[in-house]
Short mmCIF file of C-alpha atoms and ligand atoms in Angstrom, two decimals:
data_model
loop_
_atom_site.label_atom_id
_atom_site.label_comp_id
_atom_site.label_asym_id
_atom_site.label_seq_id
_atom_site.Cartn_x
_atom_site.Cartn_y
_atom_site.Cartn_z
CA MET R 1 98.19 95.41 329.84
CA THR R 2 95.86 98.31 330.27
CA VAL R 3 93.01 98.72 327.86
CA GLU R 4 92.08 102.33 326.66
CA THR R 5 88.84 103.85 327.53
CA LEU R 6 87.43 105.66 324.68
CA ARG R 7 86.87 109.49 324.60
CA ASN R 8 83.95 111.46 323.24
CA TYR R 9 84.83 114.33 320.71
CA VAL R 10 82.81 117.49 321.70
CA GLY R 11 83.33 120.81 320.40
CA GLY R 12 86.57 120.19 318.69
CA ARG R 13 88.12 118.27 321.78
CA TRP R 14 88.42 114.85 322.91
CA VAL R 15 86.81 114.39 326.45
CA ASP R 16 86.75 111.62 328.95
CA SER R 17 83.26 110.37 329.60
CA ALA R 18 82.20 110.80 333.33
CA SER R 19 79.99 107.69 332.99
CA LEU R 20 80.79 104.80 335.35
CA ASN R 21 79.15 102.31 332.90
CA HIS R 22 81.34 100.78 330.00
CA LEU R 23 81.25 97.97 327.46
CA GLU R 24 84.33 96.15 326.13
CA VAL R 25 85.17 96.29 322.57
CA THR R 26 86.55 93.08 321.40
CA ASN R 27 88.12 91.48 318.52
CA PRO R 28 85.90 88.80 317.27
CA ALA R 29 88.60 86.84 315.66
CA THR R 30 90.52 86.37 318.99
CA GLY R 31 88.30 87.59 321.82
CA GLU R 32 91.01 90.18 322.58
CA VAL R 33 89.63 93.25 324.61
CA LEU R 34 90.48 96.31 322.35
CA ALA R 35 89.11 99.10 324.20
CA ARG R 36 86.50 100.12 326.78
CA VAL R 37 83.60 102.19 325.32
CA PRO R 38 81.73 104.56 327.75
CA LEU R 39 77.93 104.42 327.81
CA SER R 40 77.80 108.37 327.93
CA THR R 41 75.49 110.17 330.22
CA ARG R 42 72.55 112.48 328.99
CA GLU R 43 74.61 115.49 330.28
CA GLU R 44 77.36 114.33 327.76
CA VAL R 45 74.70 114.20 324.97
CA ASP R 46 73.41 117.54 326.06
CA SER R 47 76.81 119.09 325.82
CA ALA R 48 77.29 117.71 322.22
CA VAL R 49 74.09 119.17 321.01
CA ARG R 50 74.99 122.33 322.66
CA ALA R 51 78.45 122.45 320.81
CA ALA R 52 76.78 121.57 317.49
CA ARG R 53 74.11 124.20 317.87
CA ALA R 54 76.75 126.64 318.74
CA ALA R 55 78.74 125.85 315.69
CA TYR R 56 75.98 126.01 313.35
CA PRO R 57 75.33 129.71 312.45
CA GLU R 58 78.66 130.16 311.28
CA TRP R 59 79.05 126.75 309.54
CA ARG R 60 75.70 127.60 307.90
CA ALA R 61 76.99 130.91 306.65
CA THR R 62 80.29 129.38 305.28
CA ALA R 63 80.25 129.37 301.57
CA PRO R 64 79.51 125.69 300.20
CA LEU R 65 82.72 125.84 298.03
CA THR R 66 84.71 126.64 301.31
CA ARG R 67 82.81 123.70 303.17
CA ALA R 68 83.72 121.56 300.12
CA ARG R 69 87.50 122.31 300.62
CA TYR R 70 87.33 120.78 304.04
CA PHE R 71 86.18 117.49 302.43
CA PHE R 72 88.78 117.88 299.67
CA ARG R 73 91.45 117.73 302.56
CA LEU R 74 89.68 115.12 304.67
CA LYS R 75 89.58 112.90 301.41
CA ASP R 76 93.58 113.32 301.04
CA LEU R 77 94.07 112.46 304.75
CA LEU R 78 91.79 109.51 304.67
CA GLU R 79 93.92 108.16 301.65
CA GLU R 80 96.91 108.49 303.71
CA ARG R 81 95.36 106.60 306.58
CA PHE R 82 93.61 104.09 304.34
CA GLU R 83 95.39 101.06 305.48
CA ASP R 84 95.46 102.01 309.07
CA ILE R 85 91.56 102.47 309.10
CA ALA R 86 91.14 99.21 307.32
CA ARG R 87 93.26 97.27 309.73
CA THR R 88 91.33 98.78 312.51
CA LEU R 89 88.10 97.87 311.05
CA VAL R 90 89.34 94.24 310.47
CA ARG R 91 90.36 94.04 314.30
CA GLU R 92 86.92 95.60 315.54
CA GLU R 93 84.50 94.01 312.97
CA GLY R 94 85.98 90.83 311.74
CA LYS R 95 85.67 91.25 308.01
CA THR R 96 88.54 90.25 305.80
CA LEU R 97 91.29 92.79 304.87
CA ASP R 98 89.97 92.73 301.23
CA GLU R 99 86.53 93.45 302.35
CA ALA R 100 87.75 96.16 304.92
CA ARG R 101 89.68 97.99 302.16
CA GLY R 102 86.56 97.88 300.01
CA GLU R 103 84.63 99.47 302.94
CA VAL R 104 87.04 102.18 303.41
CA ARG R 105 87.05 103.02 299.68
CA ARG R 106 83.18 103.25 299.74
CA ALA R 107 83.43 105.58 302.82
CA ILE R 108 85.91 107.92 300.90
CA GLU R 109 83.71 107.76 297.91
CA CYS R 110 81.06 109.35 300.05
CA VAL R 111 83.36 112.13 301.00
CA GLU R 112 84.33 112.58 297.25
CA ALA R 113 80.68 112.98 296.29
CA THR R 114 80.00 115.70 298.86
CA THR R 115 82.84 117.70 297.51
CA GLY R 116 80.50 118.65 294.53
CA ILE R 117 78.13 120.37 297.03
CA PRO R 118 77.81 123.77 295.44
CA SER R 119 76.26 122.17 292.51
CA LEU R 120 74.46 119.46 294.36
CA MET R 121 72.84 122.13 296.58
CA MET R 122 71.56 124.58 293.88
CA GLY R 123 67.96 125.22 293.97
CA THR R 124 65.58 126.13 291.06
CA CYS R 125 63.85 129.40 289.81
CA LEU R 126 61.34 130.39 287.41
CA GLU R 127 60.76 133.99 285.86
CA ASP R 128 57.17 135.00 285.31
CA ALA R 129 55.91 132.01 287.48
CA ALA R 130 52.68 134.15 287.32
CA LYS R 131 52.16 137.64 286.10
CA ASP R 132 54.91 139.90 287.34
CA ILE R 133 55.99 137.17 289.61
CA ASP R 134 59.32 135.58 289.94
CA THR R 135 59.78 132.45 291.96
CA VAL R 136 63.04 130.91 293.36
CA ALA R 137 63.62 127.93 295.37
CA VAL R 138 66.80 127.77 297.47
CA ARG R 139 67.98 124.67 299.64
CA GLN R 140 68.92 125.60 303.19
CA PRO R 141 70.46 123.59 305.99
CA ILE R 142 68.30 122.92 308.93
CA GLY R 143 70.47 122.63 312.15
CA VAL R 144 71.81 119.66 314.01
CA PHE R 145 71.56 116.01 312.84
CA ALA R 146 72.53 112.86 314.74
CA MET R 147 73.31 109.39 313.36
CA LEU R 148 72.94 106.16 315.07
CA ALA R 149 75.25 103.48 313.42
CA PRO R 150 74.96 99.77 313.27
CA PHE R 151 77.96 97.37 313.62
CA ASN R 152 78.52 95.89 310.15
CA PHE R 153 80.11 98.87 308.39
CA PRO R 154 81.59 100.86 310.96
CA ALA R 155 83.78 103.03 308.57
CA MET R 156 81.21 103.38 305.66
CA VAL R 157 77.59 103.57 306.99
CA PRO R 158 78.17 106.70 309.09
CA MET R 159 79.85 108.37 306.08
CA TRP R 160 76.65 107.84 303.98
CA PHE R 161 75.16 110.72 306.17
CA LEU R 162 77.97 112.78 308.05
CA PRO R 163 79.66 114.38 304.94
CA PHE R 164 76.37 115.06 303.32
CA ALA R 165 74.75 116.77 306.13
CA VAL R 166 77.89 118.62 307.01
CA ALA R 167 78.42 119.69 303.55
CA CYS R 168 74.87 120.97 303.35
CA GLY R 169 75.76 123.40 306.30
CA ASN R 170 74.49 121.37 309.16
CA THR R 171 76.36 120.40 312.22
CA PHE R 172 76.52 116.59 313.35
CA ILE R 173 76.50 114.16 316.13
CA ILE R 174 77.63 110.48 315.52
CA LYS R 175 76.95 107.68 317.80
CA PRO R 176 78.85 104.80 316.68
CA SER R 177 77.91 101.32 317.32
CA GLU R 178 79.07 100.33 320.70
CA GLN R 179 80.34 97.27 319.28
CA VAL R 180 82.61 98.76 316.73
CA PRO R 181 83.46 102.53 317.71
CA LEU R 182 87.27 102.75 316.82
CA CYS R 183 87.09 103.52 312.96
CA GLN R 184 84.84 106.26 313.51
CA MET R 185 87.19 107.79 315.85
CA LYS R 186 89.95 107.61 313.29
CA ILE R 187 87.77 109.22 310.97
CA LEU R 188 87.06 112.01 313.34
CA GLU R 189 90.57 112.39 314.16
CA ALA R 190 91.21 113.06 310.48
CA MET R 191 88.56 115.61 310.60
CA ASP R 192 90.01 117.45 313.66
CA GLU R 193 93.35 117.60 311.85
CA VAL R 194 91.60 118.91 308.88
CA GLY R 195 90.51 121.74 311.02
CA PHE R 196 86.48 121.52 310.74
CA PRO R 197 85.66 124.26 313.14
CA PRO R 198 84.89 123.08 316.88
CA GLY R 199 81.34 121.72 317.28
CA VAL R 200 80.69 121.07 313.53
CA VAL R 201 81.23 117.42 313.84
CA ASN R 202 80.95 115.43 317.46
CA LEU R 203 80.95 111.87 318.54
CA VAL R 204 79.20 110.55 321.72
CA HIS R 205 79.77 106.81 322.55
CA GLY R 206 76.86 104.88 324.00
CA ALA R 207 74.15 102.55 323.43
CA ARG R 208 70.42 102.65 323.50
CA ASP R 209 70.20 105.21 326.27
CA VAL R 210 72.45 107.73 324.24
CA ALA R 211 70.27 107.04 321.03
CA GLU R 212 67.02 107.79 323.05
CA ALA R 213 68.74 111.01 324.39
CA LEU R 214 69.55 112.33 320.97
CA ILE R 215 66.11 111.43 319.72
CA GLU R 216 64.44 113.28 322.51
CA HIS R 217 66.72 116.14 322.68
CA PRO R 218 65.02 119.60 321.40
CA GLY R 219 68.19 120.74 320.02
CA VAL R 220 68.51 117.86 317.30
CA ASN R 221 66.49 118.44 314.14
CA GLY R 222 66.87 115.09 312.56
CA ILE R 223 67.73 111.57 313.16
CA SER R 224 69.51 109.04 310.41
CA PHE R 225 69.46 105.29 311.86
CA VAL R 226 70.58 102.27 310.36
CA GLY R 227 69.96 99.09 312.16
CA ARG R 228 67.70 96.01 312.83
CA SER R 229 64.18 96.60 311.62
CA ALA R 230 62.49 96.19 314.78
CA VAL R 231 64.72 99.08 316.05
CA ALA R 232 64.37 101.01 312.98
CA ARG R 233 60.54 101.03 313.25
CA GLN R 234 60.65 102.30 316.97
CA ILE R 235 63.22 105.11 316.06
CA TYR R 236 60.78 105.96 313.36
CA ARG R 237 57.92 106.48 315.66
CA ARG R 238 59.79 108.01 318.51
CA ALA R 239 61.54 110.42 316.33
CA ALA R 240 58.36 111.45 314.68
CA GLU R 241 56.68 111.89 318.14
CA PHE R 242 59.39 114.43 318.82
CA GLY R 243 58.73 116.32 315.59
CA LYS R 244 62.01 115.36 313.77
CA ARG R 245 63.23 114.58 310.32
CA VAL R 246 63.96 110.92 310.44
CA GLN R 247 65.19 108.19 308.02
CA ALA R 248 65.51 104.83 309.54
CA LEU R 249 67.09 102.01 307.31
CA GLY R 250 66.27 98.54 308.63
CA GLY R 251 67.16 94.75 308.10
CA ALA R 252 66.81 92.58 305.21
CA LYS R 253 66.11 89.23 303.63
CA ASN R 254 67.67 89.17 300.07
CA PHE R 255 66.95 86.68 297.39
CA LEU R 256 69.18 85.66 294.50
CA VAL R 257 67.04 84.22 291.37
CA VAL R 258 68.97 81.93 289.42
CA MET R 259 67.38 81.38 285.85
CA PRO R 260 68.13 78.24 283.78
CA ASP R 261 70.06 80.12 281.11
CA ALA R 262 72.39 81.66 283.72
CA ASP R 263 76.11 81.04 283.18
CA LEU R 264 76.93 79.23 286.25
CA GLY R 265 80.52 79.67 285.71
CA ARG R 266 80.12 83.41 286.59
CA THR R 267 77.02 83.06 288.78
CA VAL R 268 78.41 80.65 291.31
CA PRO R 269 81.35 82.86 292.32
CA ALA R 270 79.04 86.15 292.49
CA LEU R 271 76.68 84.05 294.77
CA ILE R 272 79.23 82.83 297.12
CA THR R 273 80.57 86.57 297.44
CA SER R 274 76.99 87.76 298.00
CA CYS R 275 76.08 84.99 300.76
CA PHE R 276 79.48 84.28 302.71
CA GLY R 277 81.39 87.75 302.16
CA CYS R 278 81.61 89.64 305.50
CA ALA R 279 80.52 86.49 307.00
CA GLY R 280 76.97 87.16 305.64
CA GLU R 281 76.47 90.24 307.83
CA ARG R 282 75.91 92.77 304.99
CA CYS R 283 72.31 94.32 304.55
CA LEU R 284 72.79 93.33 300.90
CA SER R 285 74.14 89.62 301.53
CA GLY R 286 72.29 86.99 299.59
CA SER R 287 70.27 84.70 302.06
CA VAL R 288 68.12 82.66 299.91
CA ILE R 289 68.81 81.51 296.42
CA LEU R 290 65.87 80.83 294.35
CA ALA R 291 66.84 78.10 291.66
CA VAL R 292 64.52 78.24 288.84
CA GLY R 293 63.66 74.85 287.01
CA GLU R 294 66.33 72.45 286.16
CA THR R 295 69.28 74.67 287.52
CA TYR R 296 68.45 73.58 291.17
CA ASP R 297 70.54 70.13 291.00
CA PRO R 298 73.60 71.59 289.43
CA LEU R 299 73.56 74.76 291.30
CA GLN R 300 73.34 72.90 294.66
CA ARG R 301 76.25 70.88 293.78
CA ARG R 302 78.56 73.85 292.63
CA VAL R 303 77.45 76.27 295.46
CA VAL R 304 78.49 73.69 298.13
CA ASP R 305 81.65 72.69 296.54
CA ALA R 306 82.57 76.48 296.28
CA ALA R 307 81.50 77.24 299.77
CA SER R 308 83.16 74.28 301.25
CA ARG R 309 86.67 75.62 299.96
CA LEU R 310 86.19 78.94 301.79
CA ARG R 311 89.16 79.63 303.96
CA VAL R 312 87.88 80.72 307.35
CA GLY R 313 90.23 82.24 309.85
CA ASP R 314 91.81 85.38 311.38
CA PRO R 315 90.72 88.09 308.89
CA LEU R 316 94.18 89.98 309.23
CA ASP R 317 95.68 86.91 307.19
CA GLU R 318 95.43 88.11 303.71
CA THR R 319 94.92 84.49 302.37
CA VAL R 320 91.60 84.23 304.58
CA GLN R 321 88.38 84.51 302.68
CA MET R 322 85.68 84.57 305.71
CA GLY R 323 86.16 86.00 309.03
CA PRO R 324 84.13 85.63 312.32
CA VAL R 325 80.64 87.00 313.08
CA ILE R 326 80.57 90.02 315.43
CA SER R 327 80.18 88.56 318.93
CA ARG R 328 79.42 85.45 320.90
CA ARG R 329 75.83 86.57 321.30
CA HIS R 330 75.24 86.89 317.78
CA THR R 331 77.01 83.35 317.30
CA GLU R 332 74.33 81.93 319.33
CA ARG R 333 71.48 83.84 317.48
CA VAL R 334 72.98 82.35 314.03
CA LEU R 335 73.31 78.74 315.57
CA ARG R 336 69.69 78.82 316.77
CA TYR R 337 68.58 79.61 313.23
CA ILE R 338 70.57 76.62 312.00
CA ASP R 339 68.77 74.50 314.63
CA GLN R 340 65.33 75.97 313.58
CA GLY R 341 66.10 74.99 309.91
CA LEU R 342 66.85 71.34 310.93
CA GLN R 343 63.69 71.21 313.03
CA GLU R 344 61.54 72.63 310.26
CA GLY R 345 62.71 70.08 307.88
CA ALA R 346 65.38 71.61 305.65
CA LYS R 347 68.28 69.42 304.43
CA LEU R 348 71.55 70.65 305.76
CA LEU R 349 74.04 70.24 302.71
CA LEU R 350 77.00 72.08 304.39
CA ASP R 351 77.22 72.61 308.18
CA GLY R 352 79.51 75.21 309.37
CA ARG R 353 78.86 74.68 313.14
CA GLY R 354 81.97 73.85 315.02
CA VAL R 355 84.48 75.39 312.58
CA ILE R 356 87.31 76.55 314.68
CA PRO R 357 90.20 77.86 312.67
CA ALA R 358 93.85 76.95 314.04
CA GLY R 359 94.89 79.18 316.58
CA SER R 360 91.48 81.17 316.81
CA SER R 361 89.67 79.15 319.64
CA ASN R 362 88.52 82.37 321.25
CA GLY R 363 86.88 83.72 318.19
CA TYR R 364 83.22 83.75 317.08
CA PHE R 365 83.52 81.63 313.90
CA ILE R 366 80.83 79.94 311.94
CA GLY R 367 81.61 78.25 308.71
CA ALA R 368 79.34 78.45 305.50
CA THR R 369 76.23 76.80 306.02
CA ILE R 370 74.00 75.65 303.40
CA PHE R 371 70.36 74.36 303.35
CA ALA R 372 68.47 72.59 300.39
CA GLU R 373 64.96 71.72 300.26
CA VAL R 374 63.87 74.88 301.95
CA ARG R 375 60.22 76.16 301.57
CA PRO R 376 59.39 79.66 301.65
CA GLU R 377 57.40 79.46 304.75
CA MET R 378 60.20 78.19 306.80
CA THR R 379 61.58 80.64 309.28
CA ILE R 380 65.10 80.52 307.74
CA ALA R 381 63.60 81.56 304.42
CA ARG R 382 61.66 84.31 306.07
CA GLU R 383 63.78 86.01 308.96
CA GLU R 384 67.02 87.93 308.71
CA ILE R 385 69.82 85.64 310.00
CA PHE R 386 72.77 88.00 309.54
CA GLY R 387 75.21 85.29 309.20
CA PRO R 388 76.88 82.71 306.93
CA VAL R 389 73.67 80.68 306.59
CA ILE R 390 71.72 80.29 303.29
CA GLY R 391 68.77 78.13 301.97
CA ILE R 392 68.12 77.17 298.50
CA ILE R 393 64.43 76.89 297.36
CA PRO R 394 63.66 75.22 294.04
CA VAL R 395 61.07 77.35 291.97
CA ARG R 396 59.29 76.66 288.77
CA ASP R 397 59.69 79.92 287.06
CA LEU R 398 60.32 83.79 287.49
CA GLU R 399 56.71 84.25 288.30
CA GLU R 400 57.04 81.91 291.44
CA ALA R 401 60.28 83.66 292.56
CA LEU R 402 58.85 87.06 292.26
CA GLY R 403 55.86 86.04 294.32
CA ILE R 404 58.19 84.82 297.09
CA ILE R 405 60.22 88.14 296.92
CA ARG R 406 56.92 90.09 297.27
CA ALA R 407 55.64 87.93 300.24
CA ASN R 408 58.50 88.91 302.35
CA GLU R 409 58.39 91.64 304.77
CA TYR R 410 61.70 93.11 303.89
CA GLY R 411 62.54 95.07 300.42
CA ASN R 412 66.08 95.85 300.41
CA THR R 413 67.99 93.99 297.48
CA ALA R 414 67.35 91.17 295.15
CA CYS R 415 69.54 89.79 292.26
CA ILE R 416 68.68 87.80 289.08
CA PHE R 417 71.26 85.72 287.19
CA THR R 418 70.10 85.19 283.58
CA GLU R 419 71.38 85.64 280.02
CA SER R 420 67.90 86.68 279.12
CA GLY R 421 67.22 90.48 278.69
CA ARG R 422 63.59 89.89 278.84
CA SER R 423 63.85 87.86 282.13
CA ALA R 424 65.99 90.78 283.60
CA ALA R 425 63.50 93.39 282.46
CA GLU R 426 60.45 91.55 283.96
CA PHE R 427 62.55 91.31 287.12
CA VAL R 428 63.50 94.87 287.37
CA TYR R 429 59.94 95.87 286.52
CA ARG R 430 58.30 93.80 289.20
CA ALA R 431 60.70 93.00 292.07
CA GLU R 432 59.57 94.65 295.19
CA CYS R 433 62.95 95.91 296.39
CA SER R 434 64.99 98.89 295.84
CA MET R 435 68.32 97.77 294.95
CA LEU R 436 68.75 95.27 292.32
CA GLY R 437 71.19 93.26 290.78
CA ILE R 438 71.57 91.76 287.21
CA ASN R 439 74.32 89.20 287.06
CA VAL R 440 75.66 91.22 290.17
CA GLY R 441 75.53 89.28 293.74
CA ILE R 442 75.85 92.76 295.79
CA ALA R 443 73.71 95.57 294.42
CA ALA R 444 75.20 98.20 296.31
CA PRO R 445 74.70 101.78 294.79
CA MET R 446 77.75 104.18 294.89
CA ALA R 447 77.52 107.26 296.69
CA PHE R 448 76.07 109.36 294.08
CA PHE R 449 72.79 106.94 293.95
CA PRO R 450 70.38 106.52 296.92
CA PHE R 451 71.06 103.74 299.18
CA GLY R 452 68.09 102.20 300.85
CA GLY R 453 65.20 99.82 300.66
CA ILE R 454 61.54 99.68 300.89
CA LYS R 455 58.62 97.98 302.99
CA GLY R 456 60.28 96.77 306.24
CA SER R 457 63.73 97.71 305.11
CA LEU R 458 63.21 101.41 305.26
CA PHE R 459 61.05 103.72 307.67
CA GLY R 460 60.94 107.05 306.17
CA ASP R 461 60.85 108.14 302.53
CA LEU R 462 64.33 109.56 301.89
CA LYS R 463 67.20 107.12 301.47
CA ALA R 464 71.05 107.53 302.35
CA THR R 465 73.40 109.20 299.77
CA GLY R 466 73.00 110.80 296.36
CA ARG R 467 70.36 113.45 295.95
CA ALA R 468 68.01 111.81 298.59
CA ALA R 469 70.65 112.89 301.11
CA ILE R 470 70.66 116.41 300.02
CA GLU R 471 66.84 116.16 300.13
CA PHE R 472 66.97 114.88 303.82
CA PHE R 473 69.58 117.39 305.06
CA THR R 474 68.07 120.46 303.51
CA ASP R 475 64.84 122.45 303.41
CA THR R 476 63.63 123.90 300.36
CA LYS R 477 62.54 127.53 300.80
CA VAL R 478 60.39 129.02 298.17
CA VAL R 479 60.63 132.64 297.50
CA ILE R 480 57.79 134.46 295.69
CA SER R 481 58.70 137.95 294.60
CA ARG R 482 57.25 140.92 292.50
CA TRP R 483 59.54 143.78 291.91
CA ARG R 484 58.64 144.79 288.27
P1 NAD K 1 70.92 97.40 315.98
O1 NAD K 1 69.56 97.77 315.57
O2 NAD K 1 71.08 96.46 317.14
O3 NAD K 1 71.76 98.84 316.45
C1 NAD K 1 71.85 99.89 315.57
C2 NAD K 1 72.12 101.23 316.48
O4 NAD K 1 70.96 101.35 317.22
C3 NAD K 1 73.42 101.13 317.32
O5 NAD K 1 74.01 102.17 317.58
C4 NAD K 1 72.64 100.69 318.74
O6 NAD K 1 73.43 101.18 319.75
C5 NAD K 1 71.39 101.45 318.48
N1 NAD K 1 70.09 100.80 319.35
C6 NAD K 1 70.00 99.43 319.44
N2 NAD K 1 68.92 99.29 319.86
C7 NAD K 1 68.26 100.50 320.33
C8 NAD K 1 66.93 100.69 320.77
N3 NAD K 1 65.98 99.85 321.14
N4 NAD K 1 66.78 101.98 320.83
C9 NAD K 1 67.61 102.87 320.26
N5 NAD K 1 68.65 102.65 319.74
C10 NAD K 1 69.29 101.44 319.66
O7 NAD K 1 71.69 96.88 314.69
P2 NAD K 1 73.09 96.19 314.45
O8 NAD K 1 72.81 94.82 314.99
O9 NAD K 1 74.22 97.11 315.08
O10 NAD K 1 73.36 96.01 312.86
C11 NAD K 1 72.72 95.09 312.09
C12 NAD K 1 71.43 95.52 311.41
O11 NAD K 1 71.56 96.63 310.67
C13 NAD K 1 70.88 94.43 310.39
O12 NAD K 1 69.80 94.26 310.61
C14 NAD K 1 71.25 95.01 308.93
O13 NAD K 1 70.38 94.48 308.04
C15 NAD K 1 71.06 96.49 309.21
N6 NAD K 1 71.77 97.06 308.19
C16 NAD K 1 71.02 97.81 307.43
C17 NAD K 1 71.52 98.41 306.34
C18 NAD K 1 70.73 99.20 305.21
O14 NAD K 1 71.20 99.72 304.43
N7 NAD K 1 69.40 98.99 305.21
C19 NAD K 1 72.72 98.72 306.29
C20 NAD K 1 73.58 98.22 307.45
C21 NAD K 1 73.01 97.44 308.37
#
């Protein structure tokens, strides 16, 4: 069977890449090769930037309400194709069907949020700001923005940026993750059918070289990046060097605090979904449980019991609760962390190594893995594993839990499980993370709130989605006038 070679979308047309270098896109549950993705050339990046620049003046001058109407139509088309996109997502990324449907819903919510662009983009004004002086501040688009996407949410993460940037009147280039480029192509196909003017949105396949070419290109005004912190830091530095706006969302190490008064009947299922949903490959996945006081023993037992019953397998099967991790290389990385946990003296309560679901011998599976007797200084308690491997640390009180969270280099999310308003309020006031959950295991802000962390989880100051996105994708021009 011949495998399709993916095309770029430039200036309103699907075009073959001239590149001689390709990577294979594989289904992580089966190892099946789904497509070949080109590592596009610098010339191809240049032609996408030129298309985006050419489309900018007219798009910028299109009334915000008219721009919003394209997104109303896009929403309808994405709803029609909802199941097709979700299934594509399962095949390329490996999350379960339910998780994929949730992701596509979240992607569409970003489109819905941007249909309010006429109100979202409004500026401010003040009559008599000084004697006989009126002052008006308007928001204007800036030009061409590019987005570099990670593998773990191929339908949703690019949509944290694309609709906001484009609704604001900018033009856009997306570089999907080379590991999972298929969903984004489906979304661009829908945009093409909606009839966005040629050049307003463009897609260029590739990996690091394409990312660098976009960052260095003088025709690109700003870069949105989501990926590992080591890369985010580098992108932030590099984009700043080229004088660009940049927001670089990085990795995470997320702590779940369980207080002695938590209702374990409700808490344990939330912990399981947080830690093992999407095979632990969420930037909001719980990674370390901080069990406060006497909750440590019963919690260990209940979490191990629930995790050991998770059904691992081909995520296209509706009954499967956990799919594979993204690649063989990533499996090896996660397995190294399990070895390291053992070497550093943690106690392995549940071992997910060697889990091979029936009929999936070529898939990249790791079962739920749980360490107890973990200490905060251990590697598995500090570094992002990004797989279904968690640790449980016994802590004396909330104070100690907050100290462990503070000492960690990341600051994406943290959650507390408690029946005490006082503990919850203390946690909200002091936890050094930007997305907090109270009796919620995945604290994911919806599209009208900002998404992003602090410390090593975000390089830049403006986050994704919500008003932060409007800030990032516009310049505020202030006009000071004296007519009277
Ligand atoms: P990654 O950093 O390997 O890749 C992200 C993107 O950057 C890809 O498009 C890739 O082609 C490109 N890239 C990789 N190395 C590069 C380099 N040296 N220079 C320029 N570009 C480069 O990330 P990933 O493994 O695809 O994604 C997983 C990571 O993303 C995890 O760390 C996860 O926590 C993070 N993530 C964070 C958030 C958030 O909201 N903070 C959301 C989703 C994922």
